[in-house]
Structures are given as structure tokens and as C-alpha cells.
Coordinates of C-alpha atoms and ligand atoms in Angstrom, one line a residue:
M18 CA 53.0 -71.3 -43.1
S19 CA 53.1 -69.2 -46.0
E20 CA 49.5 -66.9 -46.5
I21 CA 49.8 -68.0 -50.3
Q22 CA 47.0 -71.2 -50.8
P23 CA 48.0 -74.5 -52.5
L24 CA 47.4 -74.1 -56.1
L25 CA 44.9 -76.7 -56.4
L26 CA 42.5 -74.8 -53.4
R27 CA 42.8 -71.6 -55.5
A28 CA 41.5 -73.4 -58.9
A29 CA 38.9 -75.1 -57.1
R30 CA 37.6 -72.0 -55.8
G31 CA 37.9 -70.5 -59.1
E32 CA 40.8 -68.0 -58.8
S33 CA 42.9 -67.5 -61.9
V34 CA 45.7 -69.6 -61.6
E35 CA 49.2 -70.1 -63.2
R36 CA 48.3 -73.4 -64.7
P37 CA 45.9 -76.2 -63.8
P38 CA 46.6 -78.5 -61.1
V39 CA 47.0 -81.9 -61.3
W40 CA 46.4 -85.0 -59.3
M41 CA 45.3 -88.6 -60.3
M42 CA 42.5 -90.9 -58.8
R43 CA 44.0 -93.8 -57.1
Q44 CA 47.6 -92.3 -57.3
A45 CA 48.7 -94.6 -54.2
G46 CA 48.5 -98.3 -54.6
R47 CA 49.6 -101.2 -56.4
Y48 CA 51.4 -99.5 -59.5
M49 CA 53.8 -98.0 -57.0
K50 CA 56.8 -100.6 -55.8
V51 CA 57.0 -98.8 -52.4
Y52 CA 53.0 -99.6 -52.2
R53 CA 53.2 -103.3 -53.1
D54 CA 56.3 -103.7 -50.7
L55 CA 54.4 -102.2 -47.8
R56 CA 51.3 -104.5 -48.8
D57 CA 53.7 -107.2 -48.3
Q58 CA 54.7 -106.6 -44.9
H59 CA 50.7 -105.5 -43.9
Q60 CA 48.4 -108.0 -46.1
S61 CA 45.3 -106.8 -44.8
F62 CA 43.8 -103.8 -46.9
R63 CA 41.7 -103.0 -43.8
E64 CA 44.8 -102.6 -41.7
R65 CA 46.8 -100.5 -44.3
S66 CA 43.5 -98.1 -44.6
E67 CA 42.3 -98.1 -41.0
N68 CA 46.0 -97.9 -38.9
P69 CA 46.9 -94.0 -39.1
D70 CA 50.3 -94.8 -39.5
L71 CA 50.3 -96.8 -42.3
S72 CA 47.5 -94.9 -44.4
Y73 CA 49.5 -91.8 -43.6
E74 CA 52.4 -93.2 -45.0
I75 CA 50.6 -94.6 -47.9
S76 CA 48.9 -91.4 -48.5
M77 CA 52.6 -89.5 -48.8
Q78 CA 54.0 -92.2 -51.0
P79 CA 53.1 -90.3 -54.2
F80 CA 53.8 -87.3 -53.0
E81 CA 57.3 -88.1 -51.9
A82 CA 57.6 -89.8 -55.2
F83 CA 55.9 -87.1 -58.0
E84 CA 55.0 -83.9 -55.8
P85 CA 51.4 -83.9 -57.2
D86 CA 49.2 -80.7 -56.3
G87 CA 46.8 -83.1 -54.6
V88 CA 47.2 -85.8 -51.8
I89 CA 44.6 -87.8 -51.3
L90 CA 43.6 -89.7 -48.0
F91 CA 44.6 -93.5 -48.7
S92 CA 40.9 -94.9 -47.5
D93 CA 38.2 -96.5 -49.3
I94 CA 34.7 -95.6 -49.9
L95 CA 33.6 -98.7 -48.1
T96 CA 35.8 -97.9 -44.6
P97 CA 32.5 -95.8 -42.8
L98 CA 30.7 -99.3 -43.3
P99 CA 31.6 -100.5 -39.9
G100 CA 30.8 -97.6 -38.2
M101 CA 27.1 -98.0 -39.3
G102 CA 27.1 -101.8 -38.4
I103 CA 28.1 -103.4 -41.8
D104 CA 31.1 -105.8 -41.8
F105 CA 33.7 -105.9 -45.1
D106 CA 36.5 -106.8 -46.2
I107 CA 38.9 -106.3 -49.8
V108 CA 40.0 -109.5 -50.8
E109 CA 42.8 -109.6 -53.4
S110 CA 41.9 -110.6 -57.2
K111 CA 38.0 -110.4 -55.8
G112 CA 37.4 -106.7 -54.7
P113 CA 35.2 -105.8 -51.9
L114 CA 33.3 -108.3 -49.8
I115 CA 30.5 -107.7 -47.4
N116 CA 30.0 -110.3 -45.1
E117 CA 26.0 -109.7 -44.7
P118 CA 24.3 -108.2 -47.7
I119 CA 21.6 -105.6 -46.7
R120 CA 18.2 -106.9 -48.3
N121 CA 15.5 -106.3 -45.8
L122 CA 13.6 -103.6 -43.9
Q123 CA 15.1 -104.9 -40.4
Q124 CA 18.6 -104.8 -41.6
V125 CA 18.1 -101.0 -42.9
E126 CA 16.5 -100.2 -39.5
A127 CA 19.3 -101.7 -37.7
L128 CA 22.3 -99.3 -39.1
R129 CA 23.6 -97.0 -37.0
P130 CA 23.9 -93.2 -38.0
L131 CA 28.1 -92.6 -38.5
E132 CA 29.6 -90.8 -35.5
P133 CA 32.5 -90.3 -37.4
K134 CA 34.9 -89.0 -34.4
E135 CA 33.7 -92.1 -32.5
S136 CA 34.4 -94.8 -35.3
M137 CA 36.9 -93.4 -37.7
G138 CA 39.1 -91.4 -35.4
F139 CA 42.3 -92.9 -37.6
V140 CA 40.9 -90.8 -40.5
G141 CA 40.8 -87.4 -38.9
E142 CA 44.4 -88.1 -37.5
V143 CA 45.8 -88.9 -40.9
L144 CA 44.1 -85.7 -42.7
T145 CA 45.3 -83.5 -39.8
R146 CA 49.1 -85.5 -40.1
L147 CA 49.0 -85.0 -44.2
R148 CA 48.2 -81.1 -43.8
E149 CA 51.2 -80.2 -41.2
S150 CA 53.3 -82.3 -43.7
V151 CA 52.2 -80.6 -47.1
G152 CA 51.7 -77.4 -46.0
N153 CA 50.9 -74.9 -48.7
K154 CA 53.0 -77.3 -51.3
A155 CA 49.7 -79.3 -52.1
T156 CA 46.1 -79.3 -51.0
V157 CA 44.8 -82.3 -49.0
L158 CA 41.7 -83.8 -50.5
G159 CA 39.1 -86.1 -48.5
F160 CA 36.7 -87.9 -50.4
V161 CA 33.6 -90.4 -50.0
G162 CA 31.6 -93.0 -52.0
A163 CA 27.9 -91.5 -52.8
P164 CA 24.7 -93.4 -51.6
W165 CA 23.9 -94.9 -54.5
T166 CA 27.2 -96.4 -54.9
L167 CA 27.6 -97.5 -51.6
A168 CA 24.3 -99.2 -51.4
A169 CA 25.3 -101.1 -54.6
Y170 CA 27.9 -102.4 -52.5
V171 CA 26.1 -103.5 -49.7
V172 CA 23.1 -104.7 -51.6
E173 CA 24.7 -106.6 -54.0
G174 CA 27.3 -107.8 -51.3
K175 CA 30.4 -107.5 -53.7
S176 CA 31.5 -105.9 -57.4
S177 CA 29.0 -106.5 -59.6
K178 CA 28.6 -106.5 -63.6
N179 CA 24.9 -105.6 -64.2
Y180 CA 23.5 -104.9 -60.5
A181 CA 20.9 -107.1 -60.9
V182 CA 19.9 -107.2 -57.1
I183 CA 19.8 -103.6 -56.2
K184 CA 18.1 -103.3 -59.6
A185 CA 15.3 -105.7 -58.4
M186 CA 15.0 -103.6 -55.1
A187 CA 15.1 -100.5 -56.8
F188 CA 12.3 -101.6 -59.2
K189 CA 10.1 -103.9 -56.4
E190 CA 10.8 -102.4 -53.1
P191 CA 11.6 -98.5 -54.1
T192 CA 10.7 -97.4 -50.4
L193 CA 13.3 -100.0 -48.9
L194 CA 15.8 -98.9 -51.3
H195 CA 15.2 -95.2 -50.4
S196 CA 15.1 -95.6 -46.8
L197 CA 18.9 -96.9 -47.0
L198 CA 20.2 -94.0 -49.8
D199 CA 18.7 -91.6 -47.0
H200 CA 20.6 -93.3 -44.5
F201 CA 23.8 -93.3 -46.0
A202 CA 23.3 -89.6 -47.4
E203 CA 23.0 -88.5 -43.8
S204 CA 26.0 -90.2 -42.4
I205 CA 28.4 -89.6 -45.4
A206 CA 27.3 -85.7 -45.2
N207 CA 28.3 -86.0 -41.5
Y208 CA 31.6 -87.9 -42.2
L209 CA 32.7 -85.2 -45.0
R210 CA 31.7 -82.3 -42.5
Y211 CA 34.5 -84.5 -40.3
Q212 CA 37.0 -84.6 -43.0
I213 CA 37.1 -81.1 -43.6
D214 CA 37.3 -80.2 -39.8
S215 CA 40.2 -82.4 -39.3
G216 CA 42.2 -81.3 -42.5
A217 CA 40.6 -81.7 -45.9
Q218 CA 40.6 -78.9 -48.2
V219 CA 38.7 -80.2 -51.5
V220 CA 36.5 -83.2 -51.0
Q221 CA 35.4 -85.7 -53.9
M222 CA 32.5 -87.7 -53.7
F223 CA 32.5 -90.8 -55.9
D224 CA 29.2 -92.4 -57.5
S225 CA 31.3 -94.3 -59.7
W226 CA 28.4 -97.0 -60.3
A227 CA 25.8 -94.1 -61.2
G228 CA 26.8 -94.4 -64.8
Q229 CA 24.8 -97.7 -64.7
L230 CA 21.5 -96.2 -64.4
S231 CA 19.2 -94.7 -67.1
P232 CA 18.9 -90.8 -66.8
I233 CA 15.5 -90.8 -65.7
D234 CA 16.5 -93.6 -62.5
Y235 CA 19.7 -91.4 -62.2
D236 CA 17.1 -88.7 -61.1
T237 CA 15.3 -90.8 -58.8
F238 CA 17.7 -93.0 -57.1
A239 CA 21.4 -91.2 -57.4
A240 CA 20.7 -87.5 -58.0
P241 CA 18.9 -86.4 -55.0
Y242 CA 20.9 -88.1 -52.4
Q243 CA 24.2 -86.6 -54.2
K244 CA 22.4 -83.3 -53.8
K245 CA 21.2 -83.9 -50.3
V246 CA 24.8 -84.8 -49.2
I247 CA 26.0 -81.8 -51.2
D248 CA 23.7 -79.5 -49.5
L249 CA 24.3 -80.7 -46.1
V250 CA 27.8 -80.1 -46.3
K251 CA 27.6 -76.8 -47.9
Q252 CA 25.3 -75.8 -45.0
T253 CA 27.8 -75.9 -42.6
H254 CA 31.4 -75.8 -44.6
P255 CA 30.1 -73.5 -47.7
D256 CA 34.1 -72.8 -48.7
T257 CA 35.2 -76.0 -49.2
P258 CA 35.2 -76.8 -53.1
M259 CA 33.2 -80.5 -53.7
I260 CA 34.1 -82.5 -56.8
L261 CA 31.7 -85.0 -58.2
Y262 CA 32.6 -88.2 -60.2
I263 CA 30.9 -90.7 -62.0
S264 CA 32.1 -93.5 -64.4
G265 CA 30.3 -93.8 -67.8
S266 CA 28.7 -90.5 -67.0
A267 CA 28.2 -89.2 -70.5
G268 CA 24.5 -89.5 -70.3
V269 CA 24.0 -87.5 -67.3
L270 CA 26.4 -85.0 -67.6
E271 CA 23.9 -82.3 -67.6
R272 CA 22.1 -83.6 -64.6
M273 CA 25.3 -83.6 -62.8
G274 CA 25.6 -79.7 -63.4
K275 CA 22.4 -79.2 -61.2
T276 CA 23.2 -81.0 -58.2
G277 CA 24.9 -78.0 -56.6
I278 CA 28.3 -79.4 -57.1
D279 CA 31.1 -77.2 -58.0
I280 CA 33.4 -79.3 -59.7
V281 CA 32.6 -82.5 -62.6
S282 CA 34.9 -84.9 -62.8
L283 CA 34.7 -86.5 -66.6
D284 CA 35.7 -89.8 -67.5
W285 CA 37.5 -90.2 -70.6
T286 CA 34.9 -91.3 -73.1
V287 CA 33.5 -87.5 -73.5
D288 CA 35.8 -85.2 -75.2
M289 CA 37.1 -82.4 -72.6
A290 CA 35.6 -79.6 -75.2
D291 CA 32.3 -81.4 -75.6
G292 CA 32.0 -81.9 -71.9
C293 CA 32.7 -78.3 -71.0
S294 CA 30.1 -77.0 -73.6
R295 CA 27.4 -79.4 -71.9
L296 CA 28.2 -77.5 -68.5
P297 CA 27.4 -73.9 -67.1
K298 CA 30.3 -71.9 -67.0
D299 CA 30.5 -71.7 -63.5
I300 CA 31.4 -75.2 -63.0
G301 CA 34.6 -76.4 -63.0
V302 CA 35.7 -79.8 -64.6
Q303 CA 38.3 -82.0 -64.0
G304 CA 39.8 -85.0 -65.8
N305 CA 39.8 -86.6 -68.2
V306 CA 43.0 -88.5 -69.8
D307 CA 42.4 -92.1 -70.3
P308 CA 44.3 -94.5 -67.7
G309 CA 45.1 -96.5 -70.4
L310 CA 47.3 -93.6 -71.9
L311 CA 49.6 -94.0 -69.4
F312 CA 50.7 -97.4 -71.1
G313 CA 51.6 -95.8 -73.8
D314 CA 55.0 -93.6 -74.9
P315 CA 55.6 -90.5 -73.5
E316 CA 55.1 -88.4 -76.4
A317 CA 51.3 -90.1 -76.4
I318 CA 51.0 -89.1 -72.7
R319 CA 52.2 -85.6 -73.4
S320 CA 50.3 -84.8 -76.6
R321 CA 46.8 -85.8 -75.2
I322 CA 47.5 -83.7 -71.9
V323 CA 48.2 -80.7 -74.2
D324 CA 44.9 -81.5 -76.1
T325 CA 43.0 -81.7 -73.1
V326 CA 44.4 -78.7 -71.2
L327 CA 43.5 -76.7 -74.3
K328 CA 40.1 -77.8 -74.6
A329 CA 39.3 -76.8 -71.1
K330 CA 40.9 -73.6 -71.3
G331 CA 39.2 -70.8 -70.0
R332 CA 37.2 -73.1 -67.4
K333 CA 38.2 -73.8 -64.0
H334 CA 40.3 -77.0 -64.7
I335 CA 41.9 -79.7 -62.5
L336 CA 44.0 -82.0 -64.6
N337 CA 43.3 -85.8 -63.7
L338 CA 42.7 -89.2 -65.2
G339 CA 39.1 -89.8 -66.2
H340 CA 39.2 -92.9 -63.8
G341 CA 41.9 -94.4 -61.3
I342 CA 45.3 -95.5 -62.4
L343 CA 45.6 -99.1 -63.1
P344 CA 47.7 -101.5 -61.8
G345 CA 50.5 -102.2 -63.9
T346 CA 51.0 -98.9 -65.0
P347 CA 54.9 -98.1 -65.3
E348 CA 55.8 -95.4 -62.5
A349 CA 58.2 -93.8 -65.2
N350 CA 54.8 -93.0 -67.2
A351 CA 53.1 -91.3 -64.0
Q352 CA 56.1 -89.5 -63.5
V353 CA 55.9 -88.4 -67.2
F354 CA 51.9 -87.2 -66.5
F355 CA 52.9 -85.3 -63.4
E356 CA 55.6 -83.6 -64.8
T357 CA 54.1 -82.5 -68.2
G358 CA 51.1 -81.3 -66.1
K359 CA 53.3 -79.2 -64.0
A360 CA 55.2 -77.9 -67.0
I361 CA 52.2 -77.4 -69.3
N362 CA 53.0 -74.0 -70.2
D363 CA 56.3 -74.7 -71.5
Y364 CA 54.8 -77.8 -73.6
I365 CA 51.6 -75.1 -74.9
N366 CA 54.2 -72.1 -75.8
R367 CA 56.4 -74.5 -77.9
Ligands
CP3_6 O1 42.8 -91.9 -54.8 C1 43.5 -92.6 -54.0 O2 44.5 -93.0 -53.9 C2 42.7 -92.8 -52.5 C3 42.6 -94.2 -52.6 C4 41.4 -95.2 -52.4 C5 41.1 -96.4 -52.6 N1 39.7 -96.6 -53.0 C6 42.0 -97.0 -52.4 C7 41.9 -98.8 -52.7 C8 40.1 -94.2 -53.3 C9 39.6 -92.9 -53.8 C10 39.1 -95.4 -53.8 C11 37.6 -95.0 -53.7 C12 37.0 -96.1 -54.3 N2 37.1 -97.6 -54.0 C13 35.8 -96.5 -55.5 C14 35.7 -94.8 -55.9 C15 36.9 -94.8 -57.2 C16 36.8 -95.5 -58.2 O3 37.6 -96.4 -58.7 O4 35.4 -95.8 -59.1 C17 35.2 -97.5 -55.5 C18 34.2 -97.9 -56.4 C19 36.4 -98.4 -54.3 C20 35.6 -100.0 -54.1 C21 36.9 -100.7 -54.6 N3 38.1 -100.7 -53.3 C22 37.3 -101.6 -55.5 C23 36.3 -101.5 -56.7 C24 38.8 -101.9 -55.3 C25 39.4 -102.7 -56.3 C26 39.2 -103.9 -56.0 C27 40.6 -104.6 -56.9 O5 41.4 -105.4 -56.2 O6 41.1 -104.1 -58.0 C28 38.7 -101.5 -54.1 C29 40.3 -101.7 -53.3 C30 41.4 -100.7 -53.5 N4 40.9 -99.6 -52.9 C31 42.6 -100.8 -53.8 C32 42.9 -99.4 -53.3 C33 44.4 -99.0 -53.7 C34 43.2 -102.1 -54.4 C35 43.7 -103.2 -53.3 C36 44.7 -102.8 -52.3 O7 45.6 -102.2 -52.6 O8 45.2 -104.0 -52.1

């Protein structure tokens, strides 16, 4: 393998690079025909994400189709839950389901600390194989869900519109919720360390539903646990760049910048220039093209990418969507996104 580190890793570390690296959240999945075909053969999401041969194959599908600069492990934020004693399933058209939602102290006290080597060896195996396969042609990304977002799933028991059950817990039994969040923070930090030791070069923490909190509650229930995960990982793995994503983060951007994170992943409801001006210079940005643009025509996609890249100029920037690519997106438009990102200097100099 050559000495040169892959582009996304160099950019994430803040080195000056020839262009912003490009990848997509949810880049493996239902919009790809090869994925849908494999899903017909292996209908359980748990099997697709926990059988190392399948998880490896799916992780590589977008790399083989588009050669993005990042290859993300095919898994889910809920995958570590069984290792802590919480069973779940992902049901087509319903989303995640927790068989026995966590609602009381006995349940929280019965949770096991995650031992990733024992319960999640398949993840380590996939990350190691991904690194061997992509070499320095791409950066291997690991990821986790942040404590608040994991708690939202296990307390609600499923995807939620208004988060009434976990908010009842937050505002009636805060001590109970804090012990659950703390348990997740410790376990998730260990899980990230394991992913990095197994081959992940950059890691992203998804606190997708932290944007559902008022800023004052974000400061109580989300930010301290994001920070705990980041601090614990940085203690042992200070050189691994960490990215933080929240959906609907416009009200808490400055707060995200104070968690110790290296890169803030912006959704598309914030203008890239405004997002940059609201974060300290040394913090990088990722994003933030509206996933809906990929239903538009190639010209619209290209011009939005150029706009985004120009607005982030002078900053550490990783080109991405503002949230995961949507099912039903034409694959040809995903191709336009990646190709434009990789040839961005030609488009800008035109
Ligand atoms: O980015 C990638 O390609 C890696 C794969 C990945 C998945 N889930 C695979 C998946 C990642 C990074 C996730 C993270 C995840 N999972 C998040 C955070 C990111 C975000 O979108 O905010 C969240 C909130 C979840 C929980 C979850 N899992 C949801 C809401 C769903 C969708 C339910 C649905 O049916 O739309 C899942 C299932 C899931 N995870 C799918 C995929 C590809 C779709 C189901 C399938 O392919 O059968």
C-alpha cells in the first residue's frame, strides 16, 4: 500500500487537499438495484447487517458503482442493542421496532455494558475486510447512534413523530433517563474504539433526533452525552477524526461546535455559508445538499454542488447530502452527484 493516506482522511484531519472528498449518508441501500436484488434473497435486515459476508458485500456496492471517497460500514445505529440486552427488528415500511421498550429502573439496571469483541465480532471483521479491499482508494467510515437518539428508539419502542414517551420520561423522571443515557455513552464509546481498532479511519456519530429538543434540553439530555462519547474516544484514539450529525440542527449549531467534535455535518435547511460563519474556524463541515435535489435534473444537482463547495471554501469540507439518500432516488443521479464532486475543480473553473 502506498504511503499516501486516502483523501477523505487527509481532509478530515485538516490537511490542505486538492478538492473536498465526497460520500453520501445511506449510500448503500434501497435506491440501488443490486441492494434490492440481494434483499429479495435475504429478507431480514438483521441478517443483512449481521452476517459479515452480506454486510461486507453491501458496504462495497456503492464503492463498486460510484467509487466515492468514503466507504461506510453497512449496519444500523440499533445494531449494538442486542449486545446490551435489548432485542430489536427492522420491519419493512414500519422501521425499527423494539420488542420490550425500556420504561423503568429495573430495565435500565439490567442492561449489560456492551462488549463489542464478544457481541459484535461481525462488525470488526467487516471493517477489517473493507480496509484491505479499498486500500488507499477510499476511507473506511464507522458510525454509531448517539445516546439521546438510541434512547429515543428504546424508550418509544419505534420511530416516533412527537417523542411523547421519552419526553414524559425527561420531564417526569430525569434521573431514570440520565442513567440510560450514561449507560449508552459508555457502551457506545467502547464500540467506537472497537470499530477504530478494527479498521475504521473516520467515525460519525448520528444524533438524528436531537433536533427535536429545545436548546435548553439539548444542553441537558443530548450534548453532555455526545461530549462524553467524544471525550472517551479521544482519550484512547486522539487521531481519529469524528463527525457529528443532527437532523434539524439549525437551532443548536453553535452548541454542536462546543462538544469537542472535529466536523459538524449540516442538514440542508442551513445555508452552507451561514453554517460556516456560525462555527469556529478549526471545525470542519460536512454536507449539505438536499437529498431531494437528486430527484431533479443533472444541471440542478451540479449547480447546487458548486454553490455548496464555493460557500465552504477555506474550510475543512466533506461534500455530502444533508441527510441520507432517499429510497426511489434514480441511480443515475447518485452517479451525477459523485462525478460532479470528484470533478469539482473543472466545474468551478469553467
Ligand atoms: O450510510 C450507510 O450507508 C450505512 C448504513 C446505515 C443504515 N442505517 C442502514 C439502514 C446507517 C448509517 C444507518 C443509521 C441510522 N439508522 C440512523 C441515523 C441516520 C439517519 O438517517 O438519521 C437512524 C435514525 C437509523 C434507524 C433506522 N434504521 C431507520 C429510521 C430506518 C429506516 C426505516 C425505513 O424503513 O425507512 C432503518 C432501517 C435501515 N437502516 C435501512 C437501511 C439501508 C432501510 C431498511 C432496508 O434497507 O431494508
